[in-house]
mmCIF file of C-alpha atoms in Angstrom:
data_model
loop_
_atom_site.group_PDB
_atom_site.id
_atom_site.type_symbol
_atom_site.label_atom_id
_atom_site.label_comp_id
_atom_site.label_asym_id
_atom_site.label_seq_id
_atom_site.Cartn_x
_atom_site.Cartn_y
_atom_site.Cartn_z
ATOM 1 C CA MET A 87 -3.599 -35.515 20.371
ATOM 2 C CA LYS A 88 -5.832 -32.693 19.118
ATOM 3 C CA LYS A 89 -4.001 -29.958 17.213
ATOM 4 C CA VAL A 90 -4.482 -26.231 17.926
ATOM 5 C CA LEU A 91 -3.239 -23.456 15.655
ATOM 6 C CA LEU A 92 -2.431 -20.001 17.059
ATOM 7 C CA LEU A 93 -2.406 -17.188 14.505
ATOM 8 C CA GLY A 94 -1.942 -13.443 14.791
ATOM 9 C CA ASP A 95 0.471 -10.604 15.287
ATOM 10 C CA SER A 96 3.291 -10.001 17.790
ATOM 11 C CA ILE A 97 0.817 -10.164 20.684
ATOM 12 C CA ARG A 98 0.199 -13.814 19.758
ATOM 13 C CA MET A 99 3.940 -14.339 19.451
ATOM 14 C CA GLY A 100 4.312 -12.973 22.982
ATOM 15 C CA TYR A 101 1.950 -15.499 24.560
ATOM 16 C CA GLN A 102 2.359 -18.548 22.302
ATOM 17 C CA ASN A 103 5.142 -20.270 24.265
ATOM 18 C CA ASP A 104 3.205 -19.879 27.516
ATOM 19 C CA VAL A 105 0.123 -21.387 25.844
ATOM 20 C CA LYS A 106 2.206 -24.324 24.609
ATOM 21 C CA GLU A 107 3.491 -24.938 28.144
ATOM 22 C CA MET A 108 0.040 -24.612 29.706
ATOM 23 C CA LEU A 109 -1.523 -27.066 27.257
ATOM 24 C CA ALA A 110 1.399 -29.517 27.079
ATOM 25 C CA GLY A 111 0.172 -33.085 27.312
ATOM 26 C CA GLU A 112 -3.397 -32.050 26.426
ATOM 27 C CA TYR A 113 -3.086 -30.526 22.955
ATOM 28 C CA GLU A 114 -0.448 -30.057 20.285
ATOM 29 C CA VAL A 115 -0.138 -26.293 19.837
ATOM 30 C CA ILE A 116 1.407 -25.037 16.593
ATOM 31 C CA CYS A 117 1.955 -21.574 15.125
ATOM 32 C CA PRO A 118 3.791 -19.934 12.245
ATOM 33 C CA GLU A 119 7.328 -18.794 12.962
ATOM 34 C CA ASP A 120 6.719 -15.284 11.702
ATOM 35 C CA ASN A 121 4.462 -12.413 12.687
ATOM 36 C CA GLY A 122 0.940 -12.621 11.272
ATOM 37 C CA ARG A 123 0.944 -8.846 10.836
ATOM 38 C CA PHE A 124 -2.360 -7.772 9.263
ATOM 39 C CA ALA A 125 -5.402 -9.924 8.531
ATOM 40 C CA ALA A 126 -4.551 -10.495 4.853
ATOM 41 C CA TYR A 127 -1.179 -11.947 5.822
ATOM 42 C CA THR A 128 -2.791 -14.069 8.543
ATOM 43 C CA LEU A 129 -5.193 -15.432 5.924
ATOM 44 C CA TRP A 130 -2.190 -16.491 3.831
ATOM 45 C CA GLN A 131 -0.512 -18.019 6.905
ATOM 46 C CA ALA A 132 -3.666 -19.963 7.746
ATOM 47 C CA ASN A 133 -3.748 -21.387 4.235
ATOM 48 C CA GLN A 134 -0.103 -22.468 4.481
ATOM 49 C CA MET A 135 -0.599 -24.030 7.905
ATOM 50 C CA PHE A 136 -3.655 -26.018 6.777
ATOM 51 C CA LYS A 137 -1.778 -27.162 3.684
ATOM 52 C CA TRP A 138 0.780 -28.933 5.881
ATOM 53 C CA ASN A 139 -1.471 -29.640 8.899
ATOM 54 C CA PRO A 140 -4.882 -30.772 7.630
ATOM 55 C CA ASP A 141 -5.695 -32.188 11.076
ATOM 56 C CA ILE A 142 -5.940 -28.811 12.868
ATOM 57 C CA GLU A 143 -9.071 -28.898 15.022
ATOM 58 C CA LEU A 144 -9.155 -25.373 16.463
ATOM 59 C CA VAL A 145 -7.750 -22.012 15.357
ATOM 60 C CA HIS A 146 -7.352 -19.172 17.865
ATOM 61 C CA PHE A 147 -6.431 -15.914 16.142
ATOM 62 C CA ASN A 148 -6.098 -12.178 16.577
ATOM 63 C CA ASN A 149 -5.406 -9.287 14.235
ATOM 64 C CA GLY A 150 -5.778 -5.548 14.540
ATOM 65 C CA TYR A 151 -2.706 -3.451 15.282
ATOM 66 C CA TRP A 152 -1.216 -3.816 11.809
ATOM 67 C CA ASP A 153 -4.610 -3.457 10.104
ATOM 68 C CA MET A 154 -5.352 -0.141 11.824
ATOM 69 C CA ASN A 155 -1.769 1.127 11.483
ATOM 70 C CA ILE A 156 -1.235 4.342 9.520
ATOM 71 C CA GLU A 157 2.438 4.304 8.581
ATOM 72 C CA ALA A 158 3.883 7.228 6.601
ATOM 73 C CA PRO A 159 3.784 7.955 3.771
ATOM 74 C CA MET A 160 0.349 6.264 3.849
ATOM 75 C CA THR A 161 -2.455 8.469 5.135
ATOM 76 C CA GLU A 162 -5.011 5.760 5.905
ATOM 77 C CA ALA A 163 -5.007 2.436 7.696
ATOM 78 C CA ILE A 164 -3.450 -0.519 5.898
ATOM 79 C CA HIS A 165 -6.906 -2.105 6.091
ATOM 80 C CA PRO A 166 -9.746 0.351 6.648
ATOM 81 C CA VAL A 167 -12.459 -1.185 8.832
ATOM 82 C CA GLU A 168 -14.566 -2.626 5.997
ATOM 83 C CA GLU A 169 -11.518 -4.352 4.469
ATOM 84 C CA TYR A 170 -10.523 -5.626 7.911
ATOM 85 C CA LYS A 171 -13.972 -7.130 8.411
ATOM 86 C CA SER A 172 -13.805 -8.774 4.981
ATOM 87 C CA PHE A 173 -10.488 -10.463 5.773
ATOM 88 C CA LEU A 174 -11.750 -11.636 9.167
ATOM 89 C CA ARG A 175 -14.698 -13.282 7.418
ATOM 90 C CA ARG A 176 -12.336 -14.969 4.957
ATOM 91 C CA ILE A 177 -10.104 -16.310 7.759
ATOM 92 C CA VAL A 178 -13.115 -17.801 9.543
ATOM 93 C CA ALA A 179 -14.461 -19.264 6.289
ATOM 94 C CA LEU A 180 -11.115 -20.898 5.460
ATOM 95 C CA CYS A 181 -10.787 -22.416 8.927
ATOM 96 C CA ARG A 182 -14.299 -23.833 8.776
ATOM 97 C CA GLN A 183 -13.801 -25.091 5.226
ATOM 98 C CA CYS A 184 -10.805 -27.033 6.571
ATOM 99 C CA GLY A 185 -12.915 -28.472 9.394
ATOM 100 C CA ALA A 186 -11.548 -26.404 12.290
ATOM 101 C CA LYS A 187 -13.394 -24.597 15.049
ATOM 102 C CA VAL A 188 -12.493 -20.920 15.452
ATOM 103 C CA VAL A 189 -11.963 -18.540 18.376
ATOM 104 C CA PHE A 190 -11.179 -14.857 17.796
ATOM 105 C CA ALA A 191 -9.254 -12.730 20.316
ATOM 106 C CA THR A 192 -9.757 -8.978 20.608
ATOM 107 C CA THR A 193 -6.860 -6.567 20.246
ATOM 108 C CA VAL A 194 -5.371 -5.571 23.591
ATOM 109 C CA PRO A 195 -5.721 -1.944 24.797
ATOM 110 C CA ILE A 196 -3.354 0.993 24.436
ATOM 111 C CA MET A 197 -2.556 3.284 27.351
ATOM 112 C CA GLU A 198 -1.765 6.362 25.274
ATOM 113 C CA ALA A 199 -1.373 7.175 21.584
ATOM 114 C CA GLY A 200 2.118 6.693 20.192
ATOM 115 C CA ALA A 201 4.334 4.472 18.051
ATOM 116 C CA ALA A 202 6.698 1.546 18.536
ATOM 117 C CA ALA A 203 8.952 -0.605 16.397
ATOM 118 C CA ASP A 204 7.698 -4.112 15.853
ATOM 119 C CA ASN A 205 9.646 -6.386 18.205
ATOM 120 C CA THR A 206 9.531 -9.609 16.192
ATOM 121 C CA GLY A 207 12.117 -8.870 13.522
ATOM 122 C CA VAL A 208 9.723 -7.226 11.077
ATOM 123 C CA GLU A 209 11.104 -3.820 10.193
ATOM 124 C CA GLY A 210 7.942 -1.835 10.714
ATOM 125 C CA THR A 211 6.635 0.867 12.972
ATOM 126 C CA ILE A 212 3.225 0.451 14.540
ATOM 127 C CA ASN A 213 1.347 3.658 15.283
ATOM 128 C CA TYR A 214 -1.346 3.150 17.853
ATOM 129 C CA SER A 215 -4.324 4.760 19.520
ATOM 130 C CA ASN A 216 -6.853 3.181 21.839
ATOM 131 C CA GLU A 217 -9.653 4.868 19.886
ATOM 132 C CA TRP A 218 -8.554 2.863 16.845
ATOM 133 C CA VAL A 219 -8.406 -0.304 18.961
ATOM 134 C CA LYS A 220 -11.956 0.204 20.223
ATOM 135 C CA GLU A 221 -13.267 0.871 16.698
ATOM 136 C CA TYR A 222 -11.603 -2.217 15.213
ATOM 137 C CA ASN A 223 -12.577 -4.427 18.155
ATOM 138 C CA ALA A 224 -16.212 -3.362 17.843
ATOM 139 C CA ALA A 225 -16.165 -4.167 14.129
ATOM 140 C CA ALA A 226 -14.506 -7.541 14.725
ATOM 141 C CA VAL A 227 -16.891 -8.520 17.525
ATOM 142 C CA ALA A 228 -19.867 -7.681 15.280
ATOM 143 C CA VAL A 229 -18.454 -9.961 12.561
ATOM 144 C CA MET A 230 -17.830 -12.766 15.042
ATOM 145 C CA GLU A 231 -21.344 -12.465 16.471
ATOM 146 C CA GLU A 232 -22.744 -12.646 12.947
ATOM 147 C CA LEU A 233 -20.636 -15.755 12.226
ATOM 148 C CA GLN A 234 -21.259 -17.279 15.687
ATOM 149 C CA VAL A 235 -17.544 -17.362 16.532
ATOM 150 C CA PRO A 236 -16.579 -17.245 20.232
ATOM 151 C CA VAL A 237 -14.650 -14.110 21.231
ATOM 152 C CA ASN A 238 -11.797 -14.261 23.733
ATOM 153 C CA ASP A 239 -11.858 -10.722 25.136
ATOM 154 C CA LEU A 240 -8.173 -10.067 25.781
ATOM 155 C CA TYR A 241 -8.952 -6.330 25.690
ATOM 156 C CA ALA A 242 -11.120 -6.627 28.826
ATOM 157 C CA LEU A 243 -8.542 -8.858 30.512
ATOM 158 C CA CYS A 244 -5.758 -6.301 30.003
ATOM 159 C CA MET A 245 -7.986 -3.447 31.186
ATOM 160 C CA GLU A 246 -7.876 -5.069 34.642
ATOM 161 C CA ASP A 247 -4.270 -3.853 35.065
ATOM 162 C CA ASP A 248 -3.357 -0.165 35.565
ATOM 163 C CA ARG A 249 -0.574 -0.438 32.971
ATOM 164 C CA ARG A 250 -2.624 -2.706 30.675
ATOM 165 C CA TYR A 251 0.102 -5.380 31.081
ATOM 166 C CA LYS A 252 2.309 -3.392 28.708
ATOM 167 C CA CYS A 253 6.083 -3.346 28.451
ATOM 168 C CA GLU A 254 8.149 -0.173 28.010
ATOM 169 C CA ASP A 255 7.115 0.464 24.392
ATOM 170 C CA LEU A 256 3.453 0.693 25.546
ATOM 171 C CA LEU A 257 2.376 -1.541 22.636
ATOM 172 C CA HIS A 258 3.553 -5.079 23.358
ATOM 173 C CA LEU A 259 2.673 -7.147 26.394
ATOM 174 C CA SER A 260 4.896 -7.462 29.431
ATOM 175 C CA ALA A 261 5.957 -10.968 30.492
ATOM 176 C CA GLU A 262 3.152 -10.931 33.064
ATOM 177 C CA GLY A 263 0.679 -9.734 30.430
ATOM 178 C CA SER A 264 1.700 -12.525 28.075
ATOM 179 C CA ARG A 265 1.216 -15.098 30.846
ATOM 180 C CA ARG A 266 -2.212 -13.702 31.770
ATOM 181 C CA CYS A 267 -3.335 -13.711 28.137
ATOM 182 C CA ALA A 268 -1.898 -17.212 27.627
ATOM 183 C CA ALA A 269 -3.902 -18.520 30.586
ATOM 184 C CA GLN A 270 -7.104 -17.117 29.091
ATOM 185 C CA VAL A 271 -6.241 -18.508 25.643
ATOM 186 C CA ALA A 272 -5.687 -21.932 27.219
ATOM 187 C CA GLU A 273 -9.081 -21.691 28.953
ATOM 188 C CA TYR A 274 -10.772 -20.930 25.624
ATOM 189 C CA VAL A 275 -9.021 -23.813 23.888
ATOM 190 C CA ARG A 276 -10.165 -26.235 26.592
ATOM 191 C CA ALA A 277 -13.713 -24.829 26.588
ATOM 192 C CA HIS A 278 -14.190 -24.944 22.826
ATOM 193 C CA LEU A 279 -12.227 -28.033 21.881
ATOM 194 C CA GLY A 280 -12.899 -30.254 24.886
#
């Protein structure tokens, strides 16, 4: 059975179990137990996952919220846009070096600027703004176009809902949002892995 690796932040963690259920019997879907946080950490996770799973055939990943986060006392994003783009390139390069196809997912939208605690056990606060999301998504899409990596536009999907499929903290996906995103992730896996 072909093996699929899901990487990314708490948004990925929100939809991963639904993706596993939707693809059960077709693909083996694996993911790290912990939050992929920012792109540098996801790069490290990818390396660890390939070390123990050299037969991964497709990687679907997202990053963004943690990269663009400005958490006091810092006064700039953890990864300013150029650093973010550099790490995205490195993630794609590692996946390809290990023989896997790659799909990138855009960061989902924000309804209004604010902050929320991470909900996956990581003691961090994520500050958010949809202007940041749009800037980082545009940068990521440009990198993926350059590298000829398919883009799963979860941002556009979530824009179809008045509340952006958000739960009460206005950052993470609602159960319905996670299911909708999972269905689109499953479609991309089927389309790009066959």
